[in-house]
Coordinates of C-alpha atoms in Angstrom, one line a residue:
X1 CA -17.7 1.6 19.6
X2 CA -16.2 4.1 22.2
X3 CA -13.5 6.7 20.9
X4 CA -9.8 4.7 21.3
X5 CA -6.6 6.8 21.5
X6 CA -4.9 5.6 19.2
X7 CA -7.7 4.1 17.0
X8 CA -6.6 1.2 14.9
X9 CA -7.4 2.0 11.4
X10 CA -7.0 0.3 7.9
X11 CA -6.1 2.5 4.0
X12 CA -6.7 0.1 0.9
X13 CA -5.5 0.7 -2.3
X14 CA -6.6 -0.8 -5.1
X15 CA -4.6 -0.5 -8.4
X16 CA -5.3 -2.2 -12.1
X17 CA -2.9 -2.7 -14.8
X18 CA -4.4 -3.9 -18.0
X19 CA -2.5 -4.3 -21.5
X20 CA -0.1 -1.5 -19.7
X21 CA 4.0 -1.8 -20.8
X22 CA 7.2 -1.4 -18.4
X23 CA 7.1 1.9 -16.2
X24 CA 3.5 2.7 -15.8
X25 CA 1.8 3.3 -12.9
X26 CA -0.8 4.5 -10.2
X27 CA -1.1 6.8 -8.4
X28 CA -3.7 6.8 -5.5
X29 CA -4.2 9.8 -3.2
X30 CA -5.3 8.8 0.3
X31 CA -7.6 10.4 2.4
X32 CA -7.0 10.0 6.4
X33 CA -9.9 12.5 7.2
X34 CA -7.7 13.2 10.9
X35 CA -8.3 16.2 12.8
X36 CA -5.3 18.7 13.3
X37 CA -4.7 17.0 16.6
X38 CA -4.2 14.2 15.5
X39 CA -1.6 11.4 13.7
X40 CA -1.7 8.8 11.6
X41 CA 1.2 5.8 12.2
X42 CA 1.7 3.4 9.5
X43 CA 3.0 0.2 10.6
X44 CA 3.0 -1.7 7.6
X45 CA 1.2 -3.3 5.2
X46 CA -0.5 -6.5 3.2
X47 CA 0.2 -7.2 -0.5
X48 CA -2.4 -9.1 -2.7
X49 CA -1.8 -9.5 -6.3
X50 CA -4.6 -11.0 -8.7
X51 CA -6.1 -11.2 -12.3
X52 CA -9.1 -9.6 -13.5
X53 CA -11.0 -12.5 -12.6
X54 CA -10.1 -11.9 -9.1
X55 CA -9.7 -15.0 -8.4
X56 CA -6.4 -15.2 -6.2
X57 CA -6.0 -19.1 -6.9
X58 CA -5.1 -18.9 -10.5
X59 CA -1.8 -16.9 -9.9
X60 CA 0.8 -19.2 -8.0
X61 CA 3.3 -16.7 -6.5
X62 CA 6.2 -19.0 -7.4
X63 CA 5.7 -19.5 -11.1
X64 CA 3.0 -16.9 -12.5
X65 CA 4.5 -14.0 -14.5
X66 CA 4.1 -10.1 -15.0
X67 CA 3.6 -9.9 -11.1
X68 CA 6.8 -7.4 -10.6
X69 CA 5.5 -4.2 -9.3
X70 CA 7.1 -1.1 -7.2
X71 CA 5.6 0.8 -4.6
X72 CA 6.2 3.9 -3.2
X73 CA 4.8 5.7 -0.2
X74 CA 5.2 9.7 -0.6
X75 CA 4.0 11.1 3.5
X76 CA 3.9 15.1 3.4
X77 CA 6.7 16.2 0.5
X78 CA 9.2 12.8 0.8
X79 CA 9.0 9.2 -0.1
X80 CA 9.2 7.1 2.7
X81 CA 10.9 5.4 2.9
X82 CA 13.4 7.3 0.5
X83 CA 13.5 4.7 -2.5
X84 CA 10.5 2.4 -4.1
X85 CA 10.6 -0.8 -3.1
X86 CA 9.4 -4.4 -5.5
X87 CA 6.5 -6.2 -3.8
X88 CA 6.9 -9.3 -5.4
X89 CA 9.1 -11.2 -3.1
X90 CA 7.1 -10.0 0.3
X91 CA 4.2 -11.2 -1.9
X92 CA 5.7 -14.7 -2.6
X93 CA 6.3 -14.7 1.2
X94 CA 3.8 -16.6 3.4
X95 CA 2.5 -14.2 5.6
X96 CA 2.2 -11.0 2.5
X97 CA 3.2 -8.8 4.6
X98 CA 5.4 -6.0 5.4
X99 CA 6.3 -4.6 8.7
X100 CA 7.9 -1.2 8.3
X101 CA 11.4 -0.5 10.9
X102 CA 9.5 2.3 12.4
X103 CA 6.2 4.1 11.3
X104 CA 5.4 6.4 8.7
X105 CA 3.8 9.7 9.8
X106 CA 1.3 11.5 8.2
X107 CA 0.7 15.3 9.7
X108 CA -2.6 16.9 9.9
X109 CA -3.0 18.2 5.9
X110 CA -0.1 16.6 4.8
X111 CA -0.8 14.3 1.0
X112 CA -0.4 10.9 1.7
X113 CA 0.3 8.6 -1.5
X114 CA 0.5 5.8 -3.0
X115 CA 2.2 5.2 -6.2
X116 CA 2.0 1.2 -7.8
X117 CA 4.7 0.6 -10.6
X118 CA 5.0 -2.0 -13.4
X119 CA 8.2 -3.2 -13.8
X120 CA 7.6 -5.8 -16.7
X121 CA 5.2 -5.7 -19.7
X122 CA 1.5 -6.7 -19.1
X123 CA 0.3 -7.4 -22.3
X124 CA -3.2 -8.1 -23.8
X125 CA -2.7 -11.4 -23.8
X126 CA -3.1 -11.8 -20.3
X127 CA -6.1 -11.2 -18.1
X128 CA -4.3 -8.1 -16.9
X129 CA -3.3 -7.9 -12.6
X130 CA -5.1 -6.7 -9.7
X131 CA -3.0 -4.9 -7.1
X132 CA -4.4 -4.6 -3.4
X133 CA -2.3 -3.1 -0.6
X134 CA -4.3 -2.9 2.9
X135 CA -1.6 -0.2 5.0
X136 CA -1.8 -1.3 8.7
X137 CA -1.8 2.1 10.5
X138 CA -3.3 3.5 13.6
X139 CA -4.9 7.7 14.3
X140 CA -4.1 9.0 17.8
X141 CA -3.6 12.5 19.2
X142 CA -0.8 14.2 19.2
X143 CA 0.9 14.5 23.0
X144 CA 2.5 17.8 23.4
X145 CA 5.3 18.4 26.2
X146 CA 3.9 20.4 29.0

């Protein structure tokens, strides 16, 4: 495939709680591998949430519990956007998905993060849950005023 400006790309992060209490998390460091020309725009993103068996047809949204988690997106040295946000109810939604106001940079060697929060208890007794969040983004040069 021929070089697109901007180049549609695709981040996954994968996060698992197992047996984990209130207020624990993940943290997963992203790697854009841009040149320093270039940007990366996030547009938004997909939300899956499953057990260890990976089998997405044994949770039902609507009733299943310990599926309350937090995510927050930290682009250079902020969060955007400023606060966490829960994923359950765009998870419960139909479509799964989130379509941020306006983009979320990331800069040429800036960190780009993920964090992934419990907000309830996942005990043992469960089969412990399986967070996936495909981030809808793009890579294009940067366009510089002549």
């Amino acid at each position: 495939m021929a070089n697109q400006d901007p180049q549609p790309e695709q981040y996954e992060v994968v996060a698992v709680f197992d047996g984990t209490n209130a207020g624990d998390s993940v943290l997963t460091n992203i790697n854009t591998f841009q040149a320093n020309n270039e940007i990366v725009r996030i547009y938004g993103m997909r939300i899956n949430i499953t057990d260890n068996a990976a089998v997405p047809a044994n949770l039902n949204p609507q009733t299943v519990d310990n599926c309350d988690f937090t995510v927050t997106i930290r682009s250079g040295s902020a969060n955007v956007p400023s606060n966490g946000f829960r994923v359950r109810p765009i998870w419960v939604s139909n479509t799964r998905q989130i379509n941020f106001a306006s983009p979320i940079l990331v800069m040429f060697k800036s960190p780009f993060q993920v964090t992934i929060t419990a907000n309830q208890d996942i005990g043992n007794t469960t089969d412990g849950r399986i967070v996936t969040l495909e981030l809808m983004s793009e890579i294009g040069i940067q366009k510089v005023a002549c």
